[in-house]
Structure formats: C-alpha cells, structure tokens
Amino acid sequence: MSTNKFIHVVDTTLRDGSHAVSHQFTPEQVTAIAGGLDAAGVEYIEISHGDGLAGSSYNYGWSAVSEKELLKAASKVIKNGKLTVLLLPGIGTVEDLKMAADCGAKVVRVATHVTEADIGEQHIGMAKKLGMMAVGFLMMCHMAPPEKVVEQAKLFESYGADYINIADSAGAMLPEDVKARVGAVVEAVKVPVGFHAHNNLTMATANALAAVEAGATFLDGACRGLGAGAGNAQTEALVGVLDKLGYRTGVDFYKVMDVAEEIVEPIMHRPQVVRNAPLMLGYAGVYSSFLLHTYRAAEKFNLDPRDILVELGRRRMVGGQEDMIVDVAYQLAQKRGGN
Amino acid sequence: MSTNKFIHVVDTTLRDGSHAVSHQFTPEQVTAIAGGLDAAGVEYIEISHGDGLAGSSYNYGWSAVSEKELLKAASKVIKNGKLTVLLLPGIGTVEDLKMAADCGAKVVRVATHVTEADIGEQHIGMAKKLGMMAVGFLMMCHMAPPEKVVEQAKLFESYGADYINIADSAGAMLPEDVKARVGAVVEAVKVPVGFHAHNNLTMATANALAAVEAGATFLDGACRGLGAGAGNAQTEALVGVLDKLGYRTGVDFYKVMDVAEEIVEPIMHRPQVVRNAPLMLGYAGVYSSFLLHTYRAAEKFNLDPRDILVELGRRRMVGGQEDMIVDVAYQLAQKRGGN
C-alpha cells in the first residue's frame, strides 16, 4: 500500500459546511478558517453558499453576508492555496463566476446532476476564458451506472474541464460502488479525477480511500466533516490516514487538525454525527430535499417514512420530483391495504 | 459482493459505551437498551463495566450501580439474544464470572493484551465448566504482526474458546491491517473469528467490513458508536451497510436505529465525534491511558504532545509503561536541543 503518490486536498468546510451553519459564515470566520487552511498547506479552499455561487435565496437559504464579501475576505489570507468556488448552473450564472474571479477565485467547480453535464458547458468555457481552473463536478453519482458517469465525465472533459470530480452527494455509495465509477472514469479521460464523499453510511473516509485506490488524485474533505446531512470526510482524518498510508498531500496534519478543533468546531451549530435521517438517506440513496416531503406523506398515509425513502431510492427519483412523493406514498399505502 | 452470509452482531453499547457515560448506567437504562436491542434481533448484548466485570474501582472508575443489579435487569428483558459479559483477567476473576452466570450471562469474552492470551486460560476453562460460550478477545492487535496474533488466537482456541475476537482497541488499523490479521487467524483456527473496531481514524465501519471480507463472521458495534475515545462502529450503520451489501444479521435495521436515536442518544453525555485526541491516538497507535501522562510530559519539556504520542507508538509502548513517557519526552527534548 505504501506509496509516494501526491493527493490534492480540496477543503470544502466553507462551502459544503455552509449548509451546516445555515449559510451564516461571517467574514471573520472565513478569514480564520481560510487563513488556517492555507497555513496548513491545503491546496484548494472552496468558499461559496452551500448550493454554490448565488445560492443565497429564499429557496436555498439566505447567506448572512454576500459571497463577494466572503470571497474577498478569503482572498486576502490565501497565500499558497487556490481560492475555489462552486457553481451550479441554473443557480449561479457566468456573471456570478466573473464576480468570483474578480474577488480572486482561481478555480471553479461546475456541478451538475450526474446525467446533466451539458448544462455546464458554457460555465466551463467562461472559466477557461477567465484564466481559471475549471472542474466538472458530477453530483449524485450513485444514481448512474459507471458507463453513464463515464459518458458525462467525457462531456465535461470535452468542454475543457481540468479535472472531473465524482460526488456521492447522498452518501449512498460503498467502496465497490466508488471504485467502479472512479475507476471507469480514470480509464476513460485524460484529466485527473477526484472524489467527494458524504458520511451517511459512516463510510466517507473509506470511500475517499477507495477512490484513491481506483486512481483518483483529488479528494474533498471538510474540517470535522462539516457539511450537509451527515457531512463530508473529515479533512483532518483524511490527511492523517493518507499520511499513514504513505501518500503525500502537502498538508500539515497537526496544523489542519488544529484548524478543525480550534477554529471550526467552536462555530459549529451541532456536532456532525450520523443520526437516523442522514443514515436513512444514504441507505435509500435519496437526496435530503426529499426528507420533509416524505415525513408529511408518511403522516398522511400512516406509513413509516423510511419505507417511502427506500421506495424513492428504488425508483431513482431525483431532485425536482418532490411532488411525486405523495403518489409513491399513496401507492405504498394501497399496497399495504391490499395485503 | 452480494452474499447471503450470516454475520453475528455483538452490541457493546452497554459495555464499551460504559466508558462514554463514566460507568453511570442505571438499571432503567439497561432495561430500555437491552430490551430494545433484543426486540431488534441483536444476537449478543454485552453488558459490563467498560473495563470488564469488577472494573468498578478507584482505578477504572466507579459504576453507579453494581454489575449484579445491571445484569439482572438485562437478563429479565433479553428473550432471544444472549447476555454477554467482558472479563479482563487481572481485573475480573472466576468468582465474578460465576456471579455473571448466576445473573443470566450466557457468553463471556475474555480479553487480554494481544500477546497475553495465556492469562485467560483459566477463565475460558471456567466459562466452559459453567456451560457458557467463551470468547478469546485479543486487544490492541495493531501492535502485533499477523503471525503473533495467530499464535495467540491458537492459544485461546486450545483453551476452548468458541470464537476469537480481534480488537483494534486503539483504532489504529486501516483495512489492509485488519485483513492481514483477521485473514491470518481465519486461516489458522477452526472456530469463527470476530472483529471489534474503534473509530479513531473514522474507519470503524470500513474496518469491520474489511474483517468480514477476510472471513470474520462476528462484528462488534455500539449504538451511535458509544464507546471509549472515538467510539465503536455504529451498530445501526453497520447493520444498514451489511444489509445493503446483502449480508444477513437477523437484526431489524429500523428497530435498531430507533434504539440508537430514541433510547441511547438521549442518555449520551457527549456526541461521539472524532476530535483531535482520539484521532491522534489512532494515528500514533497508542492507548488512551497514555494521554494525560503525555500532556503533562509535553508541558514539562515544552514539546507538542503529538510528537510524544507518535514516538510512543513507534516504540510500541503498552499500558503499564506510563511512567516511561517522561523518559521519552526527555529524550525528544534532548534531541531537539541537539539539532
């Protein structure tokens, strides 16, 4: 296992972690965290609303402070790392991307559903025009078979993406699922491949390692795992484990764990533990936006919401189909009545 | 990966979890948790002081309620599972074992340091005489190479142990370490093999799965991971993941997660998150009893305690050698001074 391979660490505490603090990061917190991560040697420091640039809204939750202000705060303290932003086409626009570049962003990760890379073409193109590094970020990859993930990764590559990131957004994958998808993409594209884990099944770090074993060279993490639902791979644990296995990351293990405990932990709203709701989402393989609708439907039809989630996962329902949850619940209730 | 193999689940919420509540479990809590686990189909329900039978003491922390009382409370509500106790020779005695048997314990796990199985011979023998199932439980297995673990496992087997449990007490192993040790023992003994994970490196569930891949058929877990330091594999997540992979456990996933969230979580003193201290212990591969001594020595010699822990791990120091920590710190300080 021992190797001297370099793994690029992307810390998303200030982006995915934004969900876990209801998008209330302040410029002071951003300065402390981004500065700490930079001093610890973290190469990519991602900062955006949890749902990407311009996510601040009634639908996705208002940020306490404008992205512009937060990006500028980060930019001032990032000396060696690269200020990174996330952009979901449909939420963020090329105008938002220009704003981020003006504020010092060097990298943009353009995130689409695993079957919709095509909606990211213009954003990748604009990033390259702006002289930025551009990343094709495929969300909810557990929902598509490896060949579909490959097809979409190749699209992103054809648009000019500098690397492809495979995301297990629902935390539904197990190591074999990760290896199948990451391995297939590594084979199929010429650019590097990364992986974004969620901890719903308590497998985030293990899945990140599986990605590396399959050839990934970029890994996402967040200090203390801060992120939506069950959170991400803990950056500090990921660095420690990679270090133990002989990989190089350029990250100082002691320094990054100090950032986690001394700066991030005190501002967390709740500990990042795997409670039943995220565990069930990972088990069923459905996204967290389904949860509230599922609880309502379960109450209406006197069902266990977990049975609905499993059925939604089985049907591979995606975000935007929330209004179909009631139909699914109705059908389950009918089926139960008929037994 | 899909398989129909049966994995026996051993829940240690009421034993290893005892550490995490400073041994303050009440008969009411034991009744609720043991009853819930039993109703969920958990096969082995371990209840003892965190340091095993008779652990209640000045050295290891006083229990709120006598083991006898707790075991009797559990015995009343366990209908299908097997009431299990832990015994560390040197702390617990054959008399304690008789008491436990009288209270309804059906299984004893006799736990020794990975190189000291011989001190468990009489306890295994007595368990068999009492008609109990007896388990040889090897602690701190990361400290010994596979061939040493095999040698000690064979000793336990020769004493009459019904299965051998490999424990990663410091949470220092990674999946390849687990596979090497569990796989070697599975090859060498005729009895089944189990694995006890700790989550210091956020790898508990993944390591448990690695054990199964190497042939283990018994796995330890604790609801919400409740246990010493970073805690154990979360029983409810472990069951969900095994279920997803097609293993059978006989445990109802929904019911066991309800026990975790509705009964165990409300009585926890703190969330079972991986903070820096347990992360460092797992990284260095040293036991938690070293921590306080290390902090003191670090202060005395103006060192980073983490450097001392790494050195202690490198020297493979074991429990009982705490007084040598100051010597190690002195040497590190000298070395630093000389540079």
XYZ file of C-alpha atoms in Angstrom:
678
model
C 0.000 0.000 0.000
C 2.768 2.437 0.790
C 3.268 4.920 -1.969
C 4.691 8.305 -2.544
C 1.771 9.448 -4.696
C 0.517 13.024 -4.281
C -3.150 13.538 -3.443
C -4.588 17.024 -3.864
C -6.794 18.016 -0.948
C -9.842 20.200 -1.553
C -11.309 21.524 1.675
C -14.978 22.413 1.432
C -15.605 23.475 5.039
C -16.543 26.952 3.821
C -18.827 25.647 1.034
C -20.483 22.324 1.893
C -20.062 23.325 5.541
C -22.159 26.385 4.800
C -25.247 24.133 4.837
C -24.433 23.026 8.374
C -24.319 26.597 9.680
C -27.406 27.712 7.732
C -25.155 29.856 5.496
C -24.291 32.183 8.364
C -20.498 32.346 7.890
C -19.060 35.775 8.702
C -16.017 37.407 7.095
C -14.144 36.914 10.395
C -14.853 33.172 10.357
C -13.888 32.920 6.707
C -10.645 34.749 7.390
C -9.790 32.473 10.309
C -10.665 29.222 8.563
C -9.286 30.026 5.105
C -6.154 31.506 6.659
C -5.686 28.456 8.843
C -6.211 26.021 5.996
C -3.802 27.965 3.815
C -1.150 27.971 6.529
C -1.673 24.227 6.947
C -0.867 23.708 3.275
C -4.336 22.908 1.959
C -4.166 23.389 -1.790
C -7.807 24.106 -2.703
C -10.034 26.099 -0.383
C -13.642 26.140 -1.516
C -15.891 29.012 -0.471
C -19.460 29.554 -1.662
C -23.015 29.285 -0.471
C -23.743 25.591 0.160
C -25.641 25.465 -3.111
C -22.914 27.320 -4.964
C -22.495 30.899 -6.104
C -25.728 32.896 -5.841
C -27.307 30.147 -3.754
C -28.327 32.785 -1.219
C -32.086 32.974 -1.779
C -35.474 32.205 -0.318
C -35.318 28.695 -1.802
C -31.843 27.689 -0.658
C -31.434 29.834 2.426
C -30.117 33.358 2.721
C -26.435 33.873 3.464
C -25.596 36.169 6.352
C -23.020 38.007 4.271
C -22.683 38.399 0.492
C -20.446 35.965 -1.326
C -18.447 38.886 -2.674
C -17.510 39.979 0.805
C -16.665 36.430 1.925
C -14.557 35.739 -1.154
C -12.652 38.980 -0.704
C -12.008 38.131 2.937
C -10.664 34.717 1.950
C -8.631 36.046 -0.931
C -6.704 38.345 1.405
C -5.465 35.462 3.553
C -4.922 32.690 0.995
C -1.222 32.899 0.107
C -0.340 29.495 -1.289
C -3.640 27.720 -1.812
C -6.192 28.344 -4.528
C -9.470 30.057 -3.749
C -12.131 27.764 -5.184
C -15.838 28.287 -5.795
C -18.737 26.002 -6.616
C -21.258 26.865 -9.291
C -24.489 25.017 -10.038
C -25.750 26.064 -13.479
C -29.317 27.236 -13.010
C -28.466 28.785 -9.650
C -25.190 30.567 -10.427
C -24.524 32.307 -13.725
C -21.470 33.307 -15.740
C -21.913 36.774 -14.203
C -21.502 35.279 -10.748
C -18.417 33.500 -11.994
C -16.910 36.774 -13.214
C -17.604 38.304 -9.819
C -15.834 35.402 -8.118
C -12.839 35.715 -10.445
C -12.705 39.444 -9.681
C -12.612 38.554 -5.991
C -9.639 36.266 -6.518
C -11.180 32.855 -7.219
C -8.733 30.726 -9.189
C -10.813 27.570 -9.534
C -14.474 26.895 -10.222
C -16.173 23.572 -9.810
C -19.196 23.411 -12.107
C -21.636 20.984 -10.533
C -24.486 19.265 -12.347
C -26.617 16.215 -11.757
C -24.765 13.120 -12.946
C -26.797 12.975 -16.159
C -26.685 16.698 -16.994
C -23.088 17.725 -17.657
C -24.253 19.504 -20.795
C -25.762 22.371 -18.795
C -22.246 23.155 -17.543
C -20.621 23.702 -20.913
C -20.817 27.497 -21.041
C -19.639 27.847 -17.440
C -16.581 25.681 -18.045
C -15.909 27.693 -21.189
C -16.212 31.020 -19.381
C -13.922 29.813 -16.592
C -11.224 28.949 -19.103
C -11.651 32.374 -20.771
C -11.187 33.977 -17.376
C -7.978 32.017 -16.920
C -9.436 29.885 -14.144
C -9.013 26.217 -13.469
C -12.350 24.540 -14.267
C -13.664 21.361 -12.715
C -16.516 19.193 -13.960
C -18.372 18.095 -10.837
C -20.929 15.281 -11.206
C -23.423 15.048 -8.345
C -25.448 12.039 -7.156
C -23.194 9.604 -8.973
C -24.659 6.618 -7.148
C -27.760 7.014 -9.348
C -25.975 6.286 -12.602
C -24.053 3.190 -13.695
C -20.325 3.587 -14.395
C -20.814 3.849 -18.175
C -23.201 6.784 -17.741
C -20.781 8.526 -15.372
C -18.034 7.990 -17.949
C -20.192 9.490 -20.724
C -20.865 12.604 -18.648
C -17.260 12.901 -17.495
C -16.147 12.834 -21.116
C -18.591 15.629 -21.889
C -17.037 17.759 -19.158
C -13.584 16.886 -20.465
C -14.629 17.932 -23.963
C -15.731 21.335 -22.610
C -12.247 21.861 -21.220
C -12.562 20.717 -17.604
C -9.181 20.420 -15.895
C -10.355 17.592 -13.694
C -13.521 15.597 -13.113
C -14.996 15.255 -9.630
C -17.264 12.315 -8.852
C -19.626 13.170 -5.975
C -21.510 10.780 -3.747
C -23.956 13.547 -2.822
C -26.369 11.276 -0.962
C -23.629 9.354 0.838
C -25.114 6.221 -0.647
C -22.021 4.564 -2.044
C -19.905 1.789 -0.631
C -16.265 1.302 -1.651
C -17.054 -1.057 -4.523
C -19.515 1.500 -5.964
C -16.843 4.185 -5.713
C -14.175 2.045 -7.329
C -16.456 1.068 -10.187
C -17.282 4.682 -11.063
C -13.968 6.372 -10.315
C -12.013 3.558 -11.930
C -14.100 3.709 -15.117
C -13.700 7.489 -15.369
C -9.946 7.309 -14.704
C -9.679 4.857 -17.602
C -11.785 6.993 -19.913
C -10.468 10.537 -19.509
C -7.037 12.121 -19.768
C -7.554 14.663 -16.986
C -7.274 13.847 -13.267
C -10.238 12.550 -11.302
C -11.426 13.490 -7.813
C -14.000 12.297 -5.313
C -16.409 13.994 -2.911
C -17.687 11.739 -0.119
C -20.579 12.032 2.308
C -20.673 10.197 5.594
C -24.292 8.981 5.693
C -23.218 5.346 5.906
C -20.164 6.213 8.108
C -18.007 5.371 5.089
C -16.790 8.811 3.925
C -13.085 8.353 4.605
C -13.142 4.742 3.443
C -14.871 5.757 0.218
C -12.297 8.504 -0.345
C -9.552 5.893 0.039
C -11.376 3.598 -2.364
C -11.392 6.461 -4.874
C -7.642 6.860 -4.496
C -7.146 3.124 -4.951
C -9.134 3.437 -8.181
C -6.871 6.234 -9.400
C -8.373 9.452 -8.040
C -5.826 12.152 -7.212
C -8.133 14.869 -5.818
C -10.121 14.358 -2.607
C -12.683 16.579 -0.932
C -12.923 16.936 2.807
C -14.244 19.332 5.417
C -12.882 20.071 8.861
C -14.805 17.979 11.398
C -16.779 16.760 8.385
C -18.834 19.963 8.366
C -21.396 19.646 5.606
C -24.956 18.865 4.592
C -26.637 15.939 6.346
C -24.075 13.523 7.759
C -21.302 15.745 6.437
C -18.160 15.020 4.478
C -14.941 13.142 5.020
C -13.154 14.893 7.910
C -10.273 16.722 6.265
C -8.014 16.236 9.273
C -8.721 12.485 9.496
C -8.355 12.108 5.752
C -4.949 13.792 5.877
C -3.872 11.605 8.799
C -4.959 8.414 7.098
C -3.357 9.357 3.768
C -0.206 10.207 5.664
C -0.269 6.847 7.465
C -0.640 5.083 4.131
C 2.369 6.912 2.689
C 0.581 9.349 0.378
C 1.756 12.954 0.189
C -0.749 15.795 0.418
C 1.408 18.775 1.278
C -0.915 19.335 4.234
C 0.499 19.582 7.764
C -1.528 17.064 9.759
C -1.100 18.842 13.098
C -1.943 22.244 11.674
C -5.068 21.114 9.886
C -6.348 19.301 12.976
C -5.785 22.488 14.940
C -7.903 24.419 12.436
C -10.635 21.806 12.888
C -10.633 21.863 16.663
C -9.718 25.442 17.456
C -11.457 27.362 14.683
C -14.138 25.231 13.042
C -15.510 23.252 15.972
C -16.349 26.317 18.081
C -18.539 27.790 15.350
C -20.424 24.596 14.535
C -24.147 24.657 15.294
C -24.300 20.941 16.035
C -21.882 18.024 16.104
C -21.578 16.236 12.773
C -22.890 12.854 13.893
C -24.714 10.265 11.820
C -28.261 10.389 13.120
C -31.093 8.335 11.646
C -32.271 10.778 8.981
C -28.953 11.016 7.111
C -28.327 7.302 7.676
C -31.644 6.500 6.014
C -30.965 8.891 3.121
C -27.664 7.134 2.480
C -29.253 3.720 2.840
C -32.071 4.592 0.452
C -29.878 6.662 -1.862
C -32.082 9.742 -1.988
C -31.247 13.398 -1.582
C -32.030 15.344 1.582
C -34.543 17.623 -0.114
C -36.931 14.645 -0.086
C -36.978 14.372 3.684
C -39.593 16.935 4.657
C -41.999 15.884 1.898
C -41.534 12.272 2.923
C -42.383 12.947 6.563
C -45.553 14.757 5.503
C -46.604 11.974 3.153
C -45.866 9.338 5.801
C -48.112 11.095 8.279
C -50.900 11.480 5.748
C -50.929 7.788 4.872
C -49.830 6.429 8.247
C -46.647 4.919 6.823
C -43.105 4.605 8.140
C -41.277 7.400 6.297
C -38.339 5.027 5.883
C -40.371 2.744 3.647
C -41.160 5.720 1.426
C -37.495 6.727 1.225
C -36.450 3.207 0.251
C -39.097 3.186 -2.475
C -37.998 6.627 -3.746
C -34.449 5.328 -3.950
C -35.550 2.185 -5.716
C -37.310 4.334 -8.321
C -34.215 6.533 -8.662
C -36.207 9.697 -8.138
C -34.260 12.926 -8.448
C -34.473 16.452 -7.052
C -37.394 18.328 -8.585
C -39.662 15.282 -8.375
C -40.668 16.040 -4.790
C -44.337 16.377 -5.728
C -44.352 12.715 -6.727
C -43.599 11.627 -3.173
C -47.273 11.755 -2.249
C -48.081 9.474 -5.187
C -45.462 6.984 -4.069
C -46.804 7.069 -0.522
C -50.342 6.579 -1.805
C -49.259 3.543 -3.783
C -47.421 2.073 -0.797
C -50.492 2.590 1.377
C -52.723 0.926 -1.258
C -50.330 -1.992 -1.484
C -50.301 -2.343 2.287
C -54.111 -2.185 2.349
C -54.293 -4.904 -0.258
C -52.091 -7.311 1.667
C -20.099 -8.548 -3.324
C -23.691 -9.625 -2.726
C -23.893 -12.623 -0.471
C -26.306 -14.339 1.792
C -23.707 -14.905 4.528
C -24.805 -14.503 8.137
C -22.904 -12.034 10.309
C -23.398 -12.216 14.066
C -23.800 -8.775 15.618
C -22.424 -8.130 19.091
C -23.669 -4.856 20.524
C -21.402 -3.376 23.153
C -23.314 -0.152 23.892
C -23.758 -1.279 27.497
C -20.099 -2.320 27.902
C -17.707 -0.237 25.789
C -20.315 2.515 25.931
C -19.997 2.437 29.707
C -16.718 4.352 29.320
C -18.522 7.143 27.494
C -21.033 7.647 30.305
C -18.426 7.325 33.079
C -19.951 3.971 34.062
C -23.170 5.626 35.224
C -25.681 3.302 33.531
C -28.814 2.738 35.621
C -30.975 -0.401 35.705
C -33.705 1.561 33.895
C -31.329 2.469 31.073
C -30.045 -1.086 30.858
C -33.597 -2.392 30.692
C -34.535 0.045 27.941
C -31.422 -0.510 25.832
C -31.057 -4.267 26.293
C -34.787 -4.748 25.776
C -34.701 -2.616 22.634
C -31.687 -4.415 21.200
C -33.254 -7.775 21.944
C -36.507 -6.787 20.258
C -34.480 -5.572 17.259
C -32.952 -9.022 16.915
C -29.429 -8.299 18.161
C -27.907 -11.655 18.997
C -25.235 -10.752 21.554
C -25.825 -7.948 24.051
C -22.717 -7.141 26.056
C -23.077 -5.574 29.494
C -20.229 -4.912 31.910
C -18.181 -2.095 33.311
C -16.145 -0.615 30.441
C -13.086 -2.450 31.750
C -14.994 -5.660 32.196
C -16.508 -7.419 35.210
C -15.336 -5.898 38.507
C -13.921 -2.899 36.663
C -15.779 -0.637 39.072
C -12.937 0.724 41.188
C -10.885 3.779 42.033
C -8.510 2.986 39.154
C -11.039 2.385 36.415
C -13.953 4.479 37.634
C -16.794 3.524 39.945
C -20.013 2.246 38.432
C -23.206 3.937 39.568
C -24.889 0.584 40.120
C -23.430 -2.868 40.811
C -22.885 -5.175 37.852
C -25.044 -7.761 39.517
C -28.005 -5.430 39.502
C -27.421 -4.333 35.906
C -27.010 -7.895 34.671
C -30.204 -8.968 36.419
C -32.065 -6.043 34.870
C -30.814 -7.015 31.421
C -31.463 -10.702 31.936
C -35.135 -10.023 32.586
C -35.673 -8.347 29.216
C -33.394 -10.376 26.932
C -35.660 -13.002 25.383
C -33.884 -14.090 22.208
C -30.405 -12.624 22.427
C -27.557 -13.783 24.610
C -26.487 -11.745 27.616
C -22.744 -11.284 27.191
C -20.070 -10.039 29.597
C -16.483 -8.941 29.216
C -13.767 -10.112 31.573
C -10.193 -8.851 31.730
C -8.085 -11.339 33.727
C -6.390 -9.331 36.447
C -9.437 -7.129 36.881
C -12.253 -9.695 36.864
C -11.930 -13.138 38.457
C -13.561 -16.522 38.070
C -15.747 -15.542 41.028
C -17.044 -12.562 39.072
C -17.712 -14.880 36.172
C -19.784 -17.194 38.384
C -21.755 -14.185 39.581
C -22.424 -13.154 35.972
C -23.530 -16.674 35.060
C -25.840 -16.683 38.057
C -27.340 -13.438 36.753
C -28.049 -14.995 33.384
C -24.906 -14.283 31.331
C -24.596 -16.866 28.553
C -21.391 -15.625 26.951
C -18.107 -14.294 28.318
C -15.458 -12.557 26.273
C -12.103 -12.992 27.967
C -9.959 -10.054 26.920
C -6.175 -9.916 27.124
C -3.457 -7.865 25.520
C -2.635 -9.315 22.114
C 0.490 -11.034 23.452
C -1.007 -12.390 26.678
C -3.716 -14.887 25.852
C -2.185 -17.294 28.383
C -3.558 -15.277 31.305
C -7.062 -16.079 30.038
C -6.789 -19.851 30.140
C -8.472 -20.461 33.488
C -11.296 -18.022 32.708
C -12.072 -19.737 29.405
C -11.959 -23.065 31.221
C -14.309 -21.893 33.943
C -16.736 -20.466 31.392
C -16.943 -23.819 29.665
C -17.487 -25.565 33.007
C -20.336 -23.149 33.682
C -21.862 -24.057 30.315
C -21.182 -20.616 28.868
C -19.995 -19.669 25.429
C -16.393 -18.425 25.791
C -14.674 -15.938 23.522
C -10.946 -15.240 23.277
C -10.675 -11.486 22.852
C -7.287 -10.089 21.791
C -6.852 -6.371 22.462
C -4.513 -3.862 20.751
C -3.983 -6.168 17.785
C -2.386 -3.404 15.708
C 0.714 -3.810 17.912
C 1.461 -7.354 16.840
C 2.188 -8.754 13.380
C -0.299 -11.274 11.949
C 1.826 -14.277 12.933
C 1.840 -13.205 16.585
C -1.938 -12.648 16.523
C -2.315 -16.137 15.041
C -0.135 -17.669 17.773
C -2.237 -16.063 20.485
C -5.530 -16.894 18.780
C -4.457 -20.536 18.654
C -3.727 -20.420 22.383
C -7.259 -19.202 23.034
C -8.618 -21.897 20.733
C -6.628 -24.535 22.625
C -8.223 -23.358 25.891
C -11.648 -23.997 24.405
C -12.680 -20.572 23.087
C -15.782 -20.739 20.902
C -14.651 -17.826 18.781
C -11.715 -15.444 18.594
C -12.268 -11.687 18.574
C -9.590 -9.437 17.103
C -9.793 -5.947 18.625
C -8.391 -2.721 17.239
C -8.522 -1.158 20.697
C -6.612 1.981 19.712
C -8.494 2.474 16.464
C -5.143 2.431 14.732
C -5.789 -0.031 11.951
C -6.635 0.560 8.341
C -8.456 -2.046 6.227
C -5.270 -3.734 4.990
C -4.083 -4.137 8.608
C -7.423 -5.685 9.524
C -7.438 -8.049 6.567
C -3.897 -9.204 7.273
C -4.664 -10.103 10.894
C -8.220 -11.390 10.571
C -7.384 -13.300 7.407
C -4.397 -14.991 9.028
C -6.421 -16.015 12.078
C -9.332 -17.277 9.948
C -6.824 -19.494 8.113
C -5.238 -20.767 11.318
C -8.140 -21.622 13.626
C -11.212 -23.802 13.255
C -13.521 -21.567 15.325
C -15.177 -18.418 13.980
C -13.427 -15.048 14.101
C -14.813 -11.635 15.031
C -13.659 -8.035 14.964
C -14.014 -5.050 17.291
C -13.396 -1.676 15.633
C -12.730 1.782 17.008
C -13.406 4.925 15.037
C -10.283 6.993 15.800
C -9.352 7.224 12.136
C -13.042 7.445 11.046
C -12.628 3.939 9.654
C -14.604 1.791 12.131
C -17.346 0.598 9.787
C -14.923 0.201 6.890
C -12.585 -1.855 9.062
C -15.477 -4.040 10.189
C -16.328 -4.657 6.530
C -12.687 -5.451 5.823
C -12.829 -8.041 8.606
C -15.869 -9.644 7.010
C -14.140 -9.693 3.644
C -11.265 -11.517 5.336
C -13.628 -14.105 6.745
C -14.848 -12.714 10.063
C -18.411 -13.690 10.985
C -18.834 -11.786 14.258
C -18.794 -7.976 14.399
C -18.924 -5.615 17.353
C -20.808 -2.357 17.267
C -22.392 0.135 19.616
C -25.468 2.283 19.095
C -24.345 5.733 17.920
C -20.814 4.334 18.294
C -20.956 4.843 22.057
C -17.594 3.808 23.471
C -14.184 4.837 24.727
C -12.423 7.627 22.821
C -13.742 7.933 19.292
C -16.130 5.080 19.973
C -17.007 1.961 18.047
C -18.629 1.123 14.743
C -22.202 2.417 14.941
C -24.339 -0.714 15.276
C -27.207 0.819 13.317
C -24.952 1.947 10.457
C -23.135 -1.378 10.446
C -26.437 -3.227 10.153
C -27.587 -0.919 7.358
C -24.366 -1.331 5.419
C -24.287 -5.116 5.860
C -27.903 -5.207 4.745
C -27.090 -3.092 1.667
C -24.273 -5.487 0.798
C -26.585 -8.492 1.053
C -25.369 -9.960 4.338
C -27.903 -11.274 6.841
C -27.648 -10.279 10.504
C -31.096 -11.098 11.859
C -31.220 -7.503 13.088
C -34.113 -5.222 12.111
C -32.432 -2.105 10.698
C -35.313 0.247 11.543
C -35.692 -1.083 15.069
C -32.014 -0.883 15.910
C -31.771 2.683 14.600
C -34.744 3.577 16.772
C -32.937 2.184 19.816
C -29.931 4.334 18.897
C -31.879 7.554 18.436
C -34.695 7.219 20.926
C -33.016 5.401 23.816
C -29.238 5.664 23.561
C -28.763 9.160 22.164
C -30.763 10.913 24.917
C -28.570 9.427 27.646
C -25.234 10.176 25.980
C -23.009 12.653 27.810
C -21.434 13.949 24.613
C -21.728 13.268 20.899
C -19.368 10.548 19.679
C -17.332 12.693 17.301
C -13.712 12.230 16.286
C -11.916 15.094 17.997
C -8.148 15.559 17.883
C -7.190 13.485 20.913
C -8.714 10.196 19.691
C -7.598 10.966 16.138
C -4.005 11.328 17.352
C -4.210 8.143 19.442
C -5.362 6.222 16.371
C -2.723 7.860 14.206
C 0.040 7.090 16.694
C -1.376 3.709 17.686
C -1.281 4.211 21.441
C -3.879 3.566 24.089
C -5.897 6.350 25.697
C -4.391 5.802 29.142
C -1.242 7.489 27.788
C -2.960 10.769 27.086
C -2.882 12.503 30.449
C 0.729 11.497 31.112
C 1.679 12.716 27.676
C 0.115 16.140 28.186
C 1.997 16.510 31.462
C 5.308 15.472 29.939
C 4.772 17.769 26.961
C 4.231 20.728 29.239
C 7.275 19.890 31.314
C 9.591 19.731 28.294
C 7.786 22.284 26.133
C 7.003 19.733 23.432
C 3.982 19.144 21.200
C 2.239 16.212 22.919
C 1.527 14.773 19.477
C 5.236 14.234 18.860
C 5.430 12.265 22.091
C 2.429 10.125 21.137
C 3.935 9.324 17.743
C 7.200 8.307 19.435
C 5.351 6.144 21.986
C 3.579 4.397 19.119
C 6.830 3.920 17.239
C 8.318 2.240 20.316
C 5.189 0.077 20.685
C 4.776 1.019 24.316
C 1.938 -0.717 26.124
C -0.364 0.038 29.048
C 1.513 -0.120 32.337
C 4.547 1.665 30.857
C 3.060 5.114 31.501
C 5.982 6.073 33.750
C 8.319 5.805 30.780
C 6.535 8.637 28.972
C 8.597 11.233 30.810
C 11.784 9.474 29.665
C 10.601 9.509 26.070
C 9.737 13.205 26.352
C 13.139 13.940 27.881
C 14.873 12.178 25.006
C 12.795 14.044 22.430
C 13.622 17.350 24.125
C 17.336 16.478 24.186
C 17.225 15.537 20.543
C 15.507 18.794 19.689
C 18.047 20.744 21.716
C 20.879 18.993 19.884
C 19.589 19.899 16.441
